[in-house]
PDB file of C-alpha atoms in Angstrom:
ATOM      1  CA  UNK M   1     124.583 125.401 164.138  1.00 71.00           C
ATOM      2  CA  UNK M   2     127.399 122.887 163.756  1.00 78.00           C
ATOM      3  CA  UNK M   3     128.307 123.365 167.411  1.00 84.00           C
ATOM      4  CA  UNK M   4     124.764 122.541 168.765  1.00 89.00           C
ATOM      5  CA  UNK M   5     124.816 119.436 166.555  1.00 85.00           C
ATOM      6  CA  UNK M   6     128.302 118.399 167.634  1.00 86.00           C
ATOM      7  CA  UNK M   7     127.444 118.588 171.333  1.00 82.00           C
ATOM      8  CA  UNK M   8     124.156 116.758 170.738  1.00 88.00           C
ATOM      9  CA  UNK M   9     121.940 119.725 171.578  1.00 89.00           C
ATOM     10  CA  UNK M  10     119.882 119.480 168.535  1.00 90.00           C
ATOM     11  CA  UNK M  11     120.438 119.006 164.819  1.00 90.00           C
ATOM     12  CA  UNK M  12     121.063 121.830 162.306  1.00 87.00           C
ATOM     13  CA  UNK M  13     118.446 120.609 160.130  1.00 88.00           C
ATOM     14  CA  UNK M  14     115.849 120.364 162.832  1.00 91.00           C
ATOM     15  CA  UNK M  15     116.905 124.120 164.123  1.00 90.00           C
ATOM     16  CA  UNK M  16     116.281 125.344 160.524  1.00 89.00           C
ATOM     17  CA  UNK M  17     113.129 123.555 160.163  1.00 91.00           C
ATOM     18  CA  UNK M  18     112.073 125.027 163.262  1.00 93.00           C
ATOM     19  CA  UNK M  19     112.922 128.512 162.214  1.00 90.00           C
ATOM     20  CA  UNK M  20     110.398 127.890 159.226  1.00 88.00           C
ATOM     21  CA  UNK M  21     107.694 126.426 160.975  1.00 90.00           C
ATOM     22  CA  UNK M  22     107.398 128.219 164.376  1.00 91.00           C
ATOM     23  CA  UNK M  23     106.233 131.793 164.111  1.00 90.00           C
ATOM     24  CA  UNK M  24     107.796 133.734 167.270  1.00 94.00           C
ATOM     25  CA  UNK M  25     106.001 136.908 166.353  1.00 94.00           C
ATOM     26  CA  UNK M  26     103.695 136.903 169.197  1.00 93.00           C
ATOM     27  CA  UNK M  27     106.697 136.582 171.592  1.00 95.00           C
ATOM     28  CA  UNK M  28     109.114 139.148 170.027  1.00 96.00           C
ATOM     29  CA  UNK M  29     108.275 142.646 168.804  1.00 95.00           C
ATOM     30  CA  UNK M  30     111.245 142.743 166.766  1.00 95.00           C
ATOM     31  CA  UNK M  31     110.003 139.642 164.785  1.00 96.00           C
ATOM     32  CA  UNK M  32     106.648 141.025 164.547  1.00 95.00           C
ATOM     33  CA  UNK M  33     107.795 144.489 163.139  1.00 94.00           C
ATOM     34  CA  UNK M  34     109.795 142.544 160.347  1.00 94.00           C
ATOM     35  CA  UNK M  35     109.024 143.587 156.799  1.00 91.00           C
ATOM     36  CA  UNK M  36     108.965 140.888 153.936  1.00 91.00           C
ATOM     37  CA  UNK M  37     109.033 137.916 156.273  1.00 92.00           C
ATOM     38  CA  UNK M  38     108.033 135.558 153.384  1.00 91.00           C
ATOM     39  CA  UNK M  39     110.888 136.778 151.237  1.00 94.00           C
ATOM     40  CA  UNK M  40     113.714 135.924 153.291  1.00 95.00           C
ATOM     41  CA  UNK M  41     116.125 132.900 153.158  1.00 95.00           C
ATOM     42  CA  UNK M  42     116.304 132.545 156.890  1.00 93.00           C
ATOM     43  CA  UNK M  43     113.692 134.470 158.948  1.00 92.00           C
ATOM     44  CA  UNK M  44     115.895 134.630 162.029  1.00 95.00           C
ATOM     45  CA  UNK M  45     119.302 135.310 160.603  1.00 96.00           C
ATOM     46  CA  UNK M  46     120.800 138.374 162.279  1.00 97.00           C
ATOM     47  CA  UNK M  47     118.764 137.603 165.690  1.00 97.00           C
ATOM     48  CA  UNK M  48     120.695 134.521 166.974  1.00 95.00           C
ATOM     49  CA  UNK M  49     123.031 136.781 169.168  1.00 94.00           C
ATOM     50  CA  UNK M  50     126.608 135.293 169.244  1.00 93.00           C
ATOM     51  CA  UNK M  51     127.370 134.799 172.917  1.00 93.00           C
ATOM     52  CA  UNK M  52     128.048 132.082 175.339  1.00 91.00           C
ATOM     53  CA  UNK M  53     125.143 129.817 176.129  1.00 92.00           C
ATOM     54  CA  UNK M  54     123.943 126.942 178.087  1.00 92.00           C
ATOM     55  CA  UNK M  55     121.790 124.243 176.531  1.00 92.00           C
ATOM     56  CA  UNK M  56     120.698 120.647 177.621  1.00 92.00           C
ATOM     57  CA  UNK M  57     121.654 117.649 175.499  1.00 93.00           C
ATOM     58  CA  UNK M  58     118.583 116.736 173.350  1.00 92.00           C
ATOM     59  CA  UNK M  59     117.220 120.243 173.971  1.00 93.00           C
ATOM     60  CA  UNK M  60     114.193 120.978 171.571  1.00 93.00           C
ATOM     61  CA  UNK M  61     114.983 123.375 168.780  1.00 94.00           C
ATOM     62  CA  UNK M  62     112.142 125.783 169.719  1.00 95.00           C
ATOM     63  CA  UNK M  63     113.682 126.233 173.130  1.00 95.00           C
ATOM     64  CA  UNK M  64     117.290 126.695 171.743  1.00 94.00           C
ATOM     65  CA  UNK M  65     115.978 129.492 169.405  1.00 96.00           C
ATOM     66  CA  UNK M  66     114.115 131.184 172.309  1.00 96.00           C
ATOM     67  CA  UNK M  67     117.351 131.383 174.315  1.00 95.00           C
ATOM     68  CA  UNK M  68     118.891 133.067 171.291  1.00 96.00           C
ATOM     69  CA  UNK M  69     116.024 135.413 170.868  1.00 97.00           C
ATOM     70  CA  UNK M  70     115.660 136.212 174.614  1.00 96.00           C
ATOM     71  CA  UNK M  71     119.273 137.060 174.756  1.00 97.00           C
ATOM     72  CA  UNK M  72     118.965 139.485 171.561  1.00 97.00           C
ATOM     73  CA  UNK M  73     115.871 141.026 173.279  1.00 96.00           C
ATOM     74  CA  UNK M  74     118.057 141.707 176.278  1.00 96.00           C
ATOM     75  CA  UNK M  75     121.022 143.147 174.157  1.00 96.00           C
ATOM     76  CA  UNK M  76     118.688 145.604 172.273  1.00 97.00           C
ATOM     77  CA  UNK M  77     118.478 148.073 174.871  1.00 96.00           C
ATOM     78  CA  UNK M  78     116.286 151.293 175.192  1.00 97.00           C
ATOM     79  CA  UNK M  79     119.120 153.345 174.154  1.00 98.00           C
ATOM     80  CA  UNK M  80     119.681 151.382 170.853  1.00 98.00           C
ATOM     81  CA  UNK M  81     116.036 151.769 170.029  1.00 97.00           C
ATOM     82  CA  UNK M  82     116.192 155.526 170.538  1.00 98.00           C
ATOM     83  CA  UNK M  83     119.233 155.871 168.432  1.00 98.00           C
ATOM     84  CA  UNK M  84     117.553 153.747 165.590  1.00 98.00           C
ATOM     85  CA  UNK M  85     114.653 155.921 165.824  1.00 97.00           C
ATOM     86  CA  UNK M  86     116.858 158.966 165.424  1.00 98.00           C
ATOM     87  CA  UNK M  87     118.384 157.505 162.394  1.00 98.00           C
ATOM     88  CA  UNK M  88     115.124 156.719 160.915  1.00 97.00           C
ATOM     89  CA  UNK M  89     115.746 153.098 160.923  1.00 97.00           C
ATOM     90  CA  UNK M  90     113.887 149.972 162.108  1.00 97.00           C
ATOM     91  CA  UNK M  91     115.395 147.286 164.324  1.00 97.00           C
ATOM     92  CA  UNK M  92     115.599 144.966 161.368  1.00 97.00           C
ATOM     93  CA  UNK M  93     117.461 147.831 159.148  1.00 98.00           C
ATOM     94  CA  UNK M  94     119.970 148.326 161.810  1.00 98.00           C
ATOM     95  CA  UNK M  95     120.747 144.468 162.270  1.00 98.00           C
ATOM     96  CA  UNK M  96     120.828 143.886 158.461  1.00 98.00           C
ATOM     97  CA  UNK M  97     123.206 146.698 158.314  1.00 98.00           C
ATOM     98  CA  UNK M  98     125.174 145.462 161.272  1.00 98.00           C
ATOM     99  CA  UNK M  99     125.559 141.971 159.686  1.00 98.00           C
ATOM    100  CA  UNK M 100     127.309 143.572 156.693  1.00 98.00           C
ATOM    101  CA  UNK M 101     129.590 145.564 158.932  1.00 98.00           C
ATOM    102  CA  UNK M 102     130.372 142.337 160.702  1.00 98.00           C
ATOM    103  CA  UNK M 103     131.356 140.555 157.589  1.00 98.00           C
ATOM    104  CA  UNK M 104     133.281 143.529 155.917  1.00 98.00           C
ATOM    105  CA  UNK M 105     135.113 145.210 158.750  1.00 98.00           C
ATOM    106  CA  UNK M 106     138.062 143.753 160.514  1.00 97.00           C
ATOM    107  CA  UNK M 107     137.876 144.468 164.211  1.00 93.00           C
ATOM    108  CA  UNK M 108     136.070 147.223 166.556  1.00 95.00           C
ATOM    109  CA  UNK M 109     138.330 149.993 165.070  1.00 96.00           C
ATOM    110  CA  UNK M 110     137.202 149.405 161.609  1.00 98.00           C
ATOM    111  CA  UNK M 111     133.501 148.913 162.308  1.00 98.00           C
ATOM    112  CA  UNK M 112     132.185 152.493 162.606  1.00 98.00           C
ATOM    113  CA  UNK M 113     134.299 153.562 159.606  1.00 98.00           C
ATOM    114  CA  UNK M 114     133.009 151.006 157.307  1.00 98.00           C
ATOM    115  CA  UNK M 115     129.451 151.817 158.727  1.00 98.00           C
ATOM    116  CA  UNK M 116     129.964 155.189 157.969  1.00 98.00           C
ATOM    117  CA  UNK M 117     130.598 154.500 154.243  1.00 98.00           C
ATOM    118  CA  UNK M 118     127.189 152.347 154.111  1.00 98.00           C
ATOM    119  CA  UNK M 119     125.423 155.014 155.850  1.00 98.00           C
ATOM    120  CA  UNK M 120     126.600 157.656 153.440  1.00 98.00           C
ATOM    121  CA  UNK M 121     125.584 155.588 150.544  1.00 98.00           C
ATOM    122  CA  UNK M 122     122.057 154.877 151.953  1.00 98.00           C
ATOM    123  CA  UNK M 123     121.656 158.476 152.612  1.00 97.00           C
ATOM    124  CA  UNK M 124     122.642 159.417 148.904  1.00 97.00           C
ATOM    125  CA  UNK M 125     120.859 156.718 147.296  1.00 95.00           C
ATOM    126  CA  UNK M 126     120.283 158.741 143.984  1.00 96.00           C
ATOM    127  CA  UNK M 127     124.060 158.867 143.517  1.00 96.00           C
ATOM    128  CA  UNK M 128     124.755 155.497 145.147  1.00 97.00           C
ATOM    129  CA  UNK M 129     121.461 153.032 144.649  1.00 97.00           C
ATOM    130  CA  UNK M 130     123.374 150.102 145.936  1.00 97.00           C
ATOM    131  CA  UNK M 131     125.876 149.198 148.574  1.00 98.00           C
ATOM    132  CA  UNK M 132     128.068 146.816 146.558  1.00 97.00           C
ATOM    133  CA  UNK M 133     129.568 144.884 149.242  1.00 98.00           C
ATOM    134  CA  UNK M 134     131.127 141.248 148.462  1.00 97.00           C
ATOM    135  CA  UNK M 135     129.940 139.731 151.736  1.00 98.00           C
ATOM    136  CA  UNK M 136     126.389 139.636 150.313  1.00 98.00           C
ATOM    137  CA  UNK M 137     127.590 137.603 147.325  1.00 98.00           C
ATOM    138  CA  UNK M 138     129.605 135.384 149.675  1.00 98.00           C
ATOM    139  CA  UNK M 139     126.336 134.636 151.744  1.00 98.00           C
ATOM    140  CA  UNK M 140     124.451 133.918 148.495  1.00 98.00           C
ATOM    141  CA  UNK M 141     127.197 131.587 147.305  1.00 97.00           C
ATOM    142  CA  UNK M 142     128.012 129.819 150.556  1.00 96.00           C
ATOM    143  CA  UNK M 143     124.560 129.396 151.989  1.00 94.00           C
ATOM    144  CA  UNK M 144     121.843 130.042 149.492  1.00 96.00           C
ATOM    145  CA  UNK M 145     123.016 128.642 146.337  1.00 95.00           C
ATOM    146  CA  UNK M 146     123.972 125.219 147.883  1.00 94.00           C
ATOM    147  CA  UNK M 147     120.629 124.779 149.405  1.00 91.00           C
ATOM    148  CA  UNK M 148     118.530 125.911 146.581  1.00 89.00           C
ATOM    149  CA  UNK M 149     117.594 123.646 143.866  1.00 83.00           C
ATOM    150  CA  UNK M 150     115.366 125.714 141.843  1.00 91.00           C
ATOM    151  CA  UNK M 151     116.982 128.229 139.336  1.00 94.00           C
ATOM    152  CA  UNK M 152     114.044 130.788 139.738  1.00 95.00           C
ATOM    153  CA  UNK M 153     114.166 130.641 143.372  1.00 94.00           C
ATOM    154  CA  UNK M 154     117.981 131.246 143.548  1.00 96.00           C
ATOM    155  CA  UNK M 155     117.477 134.177 141.078  1.00 97.00           C
ATOM    156  CA  UNK M 156     114.792 135.601 143.189  1.00 96.00           C
ATOM    157  CA  UNK M 157     117.025 135.452 146.415  1.00 97.00           C
ATOM    158  CA  UNK M 158     120.028 136.699 144.547  1.00 97.00           C
ATOM    159  CA  UNK M 159     117.863 139.890 143.541  1.00 98.00           C
ATOM    160  CA  UNK M 160     116.901 140.198 147.088  1.00 98.00           C
ATOM    161  CA  UNK M 161     120.134 139.706 148.819  1.00 98.00           C
ATOM    162  CA  UNK M 162     122.827 140.844 146.356  1.00 98.00           C
ATOM    163  CA  UNK M 163     123.926 144.355 147.521  1.00 98.00           C
ATOM    164  CA  UNK M 164     125.159 144.774 143.755  1.00 97.00           C
ATOM    165  CA  UNK M 165     121.369 144.118 142.586  1.00 97.00           C
ATOM    166  CA  UNK M 166     119.045 145.312 145.258  1.00 97.00           C
ATOM    167  CA  UNK M 167     118.620 148.977 146.203  1.00 97.00           C
ATOM    168  CA  UNK M 168     119.622 149.882 149.519  1.00 97.00           C
ATOM    169  CA  UNK M 169     119.789 147.244 152.117  1.00 98.00           C
ATOM    170  CA  UNK M 170     119.194 143.502 151.648  1.00 98.00           C
ATOM    171  CA  UNK M 171     115.900 141.948 152.458  1.00 98.00           C
ATOM    172  CA  UNK M 172     117.621 140.501 155.620  1.00 97.00           C
ATOM    173  CA  UNK M 173     120.779 139.996 157.502  1.00 98.00           C
ATOM    174  CA  UNK M 174     123.698 137.948 156.210  1.00 98.00           C
ATOM    175  CA  UNK M 175     124.991 136.628 159.403  1.00 97.00           C
ATOM    176  CA  UNK M 176     124.367 137.229 163.322  1.00 97.00           C
ATOM    177  CA  UNK M 177     126.333 140.368 164.348  1.00 97.00           C
ATOM    178  CA  UNK M 178     127.936 140.935 167.611  1.00 96.00           C
ATOM    179  CA  UNK M 179     127.776 144.041 169.859  1.00 96.00           C
ATOM    180  CA  UNK M 180     130.649 145.874 168.124  1.00 97.00           C
ATOM    181  CA  UNK M 181     128.887 145.665 164.925  1.00 98.00           C
ATOM    182  CA  UNK M 182     125.397 146.635 166.087  1.00 98.00           C
ATOM    183  CA  UNK M 183     127.004 149.573 167.949  1.00 98.00           C
ATOM    184  CA  UNK M 184     128.832 150.627 164.641  1.00 98.00           C
ATOM    185  CA  UNK M 185     125.645 150.371 162.699  1.00 98.00           C
ATOM    186  CA  UNK M 186     123.880 152.686 165.239  1.00 98.00           C
ATOM    187  CA  UNK M 187     126.832 155.216 165.727  1.00 98.00           C
ATOM    188  CA  UNK M 188     128.711 155.410 162.492  1.00 98.00           C
ATOM    189  CA  UNK M 189     131.764 157.821 162.355  1.00 98.00           C
ATOM    190  CA  UNK M 190     130.802 161.117 160.829  1.00 98.00           C
ATOM    191  CA  UNK M 191     132.862 161.163 157.360  1.00 98.00           C
ATOM    192  CA  UNK M 192     132.248 161.810 153.677  1.00 97.00           C
ATOM    193  CA  UNK M 193     133.685 158.637 152.353  1.00 98.00           C
ATOM    194  CA  UNK M 194     131.680 156.521 149.982  1.00 98.00           C
ATOM    195  CA  UNK M 195     133.950 153.576 149.201  1.00 98.00           C
ATOM    196  CA  UNK M 196     135.956 151.331 150.987  1.00 98.00           C
ATOM    197  CA  UNK M 197     138.311 148.367 150.228  1.00 98.00           C
ATOM    198  CA  UNK M 198     141.094 146.125 151.786  1.00 98.00           C
ATOM    199  CA  UNK M 199     144.360 144.848 150.905  1.00 97.00           C
ATOM    200  CA  UNK M 200     145.587 141.324 151.918  1.00 96.00           C
ATOM    201  CA  UNK M 201     147.051 142.488 155.264  1.00 96.00           C
ATOM    202  CA  UNK M 202     143.235 143.876 156.242  1.00 97.00           C
ATOM    203  CA  UNK M 203     144.411 147.442 155.786  1.00 97.00           C
ATOM    204  CA  UNK M 204     141.377 149.735 155.469  1.00 98.00           C
ATOM    205  CA  UNK M 205     141.527 152.137 152.320  1.00 98.00           C
ATOM    206  CA  UNK M 206     138.670 154.965 152.285  1.00 98.00           C
ATOM    207  CA  UNK M 207     137.685 157.086 149.521  1.00 98.00           C
ATOM    208  CA  UNK M 208     135.485 159.942 148.910  1.00 98.00           C
ATOM    209  CA  UNK M 209     135.232 159.649 145.013  1.00 97.00           C
ATOM    210  CA  UNK M 210     136.147 157.664 142.009  1.00 96.00           C
ATOM    211  CA  UNK M 211     139.609 159.461 141.770  1.00 98.00           C
ATOM    212  CA  UNK M 212     140.562 158.347 145.159  1.00 98.00           C
ATOM    213  CA  UNK M 213     139.179 155.095 144.807  1.00 97.00           C
ATOM    214  CA  UNK M 214     141.279 154.204 141.796  1.00 98.00           C
ATOM    215  CA  UNK M 215     144.218 155.576 143.803  1.00 98.00           C
ATOM    216  CA  UNK M 216     143.295 153.128 146.631  1.00 98.00           C
ATOM    217  CA  UNK M 217     142.976 150.276 144.068  1.00 98.00           C
ATOM    218  CA  UNK M 218     146.522 150.954 142.740  1.00 98.00           C
ATOM    219  CA  UNK M 219     147.908 150.963 146.252  1.00 98.00           C
ATOM    220  CA  UNK M 220     146.001 147.846 147.072  1.00 98.00           C
ATOM    221  CA  UNK M 221     147.505 146.129 144.089  1.00 97.00           C
ATOM    222  CA  UNK M 222     150.987 147.066 145.146  1.00 96.00           C
ATOM    223  CA  UNK M 223     150.593 146.034 148.727  1.00 96.00           C
ATOM    224  CA  UNK M 224     149.113 142.637 147.584  1.00 96.00           C
ATOM    225  CA  UNK M 225     152.079 142.189 145.193  1.00 95.00           C
ATOM    226  CA  UNK M 226     154.655 143.089 147.877  1.00 93.00           C
ATOM    227  CA  UNK M 227     152.942 140.835 150.433  1.00 91.00           C
ATOM    228  CA  UNK M 228     153.024 137.940 147.697  1.00 90.00           C
ATOM    229  CA  UNK M 229     156.569 138.650 146.968  1.00 88.00           C
ATOM    230  CA  UNK M 230     157.419 138.503 150.639  1.00 85.00           C
ATOM    231  CA  UNK M 231     155.715 135.216 151.088  1.00 80.00           C
ATOM    232  CA  UNK M 232     157.585 133.731 148.055  1.00 79.00           C
ATOM    233  CA  UNK M 233     160.928 134.778 149.541  1.00 72.00           C
ATOM    234  CA  UNK M 234     160.291 133.111 152.967  1.00 68.00           C
TER     235      UNK M 234
END
């Protein structure tokens, strides 16, 4: 949004205001089919597909948003729709999941593995009722909290977006995922992992149970300590 403002296409404030005021449901079925529209911090979060676009200086915010949404509509193929249905998930479920994968995985290689952990937890909600991903906390702290004056409203959004508090997926996306993350959400690796974590070198650690998770945490502490030692000795 800042790039649009920088190049004088339209202001970020005007764009966010248009997201609130203009209903695109009649033009885009993926918006019409969303649940809990009124509960989301930013309704179109997740659907402003990251890509290269051409805009006019002074272009209207609604026109800018239509370009984003039209592009998403093209990227969401019949194959993707069929696979989402096969998984028993809506478009919105997949995009919300993909937004977490986008923030949690480092690169296309890790994305299907991170996705597998999230799918496994969703599929065993009795044992793992929440996803517990730090990226949802970062979204709340970086975007929602600074723009929410009312404590009650912040508490409401926290309960809806925090993957430590809500059951299953958050109420909506926490970023606008790219195709690698969307594919990973649709086609996760088949694993029996329920936990993942990274060290400071972005190495991915996967675990099937608490015992493996504790071993990983120790390995991560050692890796981080070694990295800090190497940094100090330079």
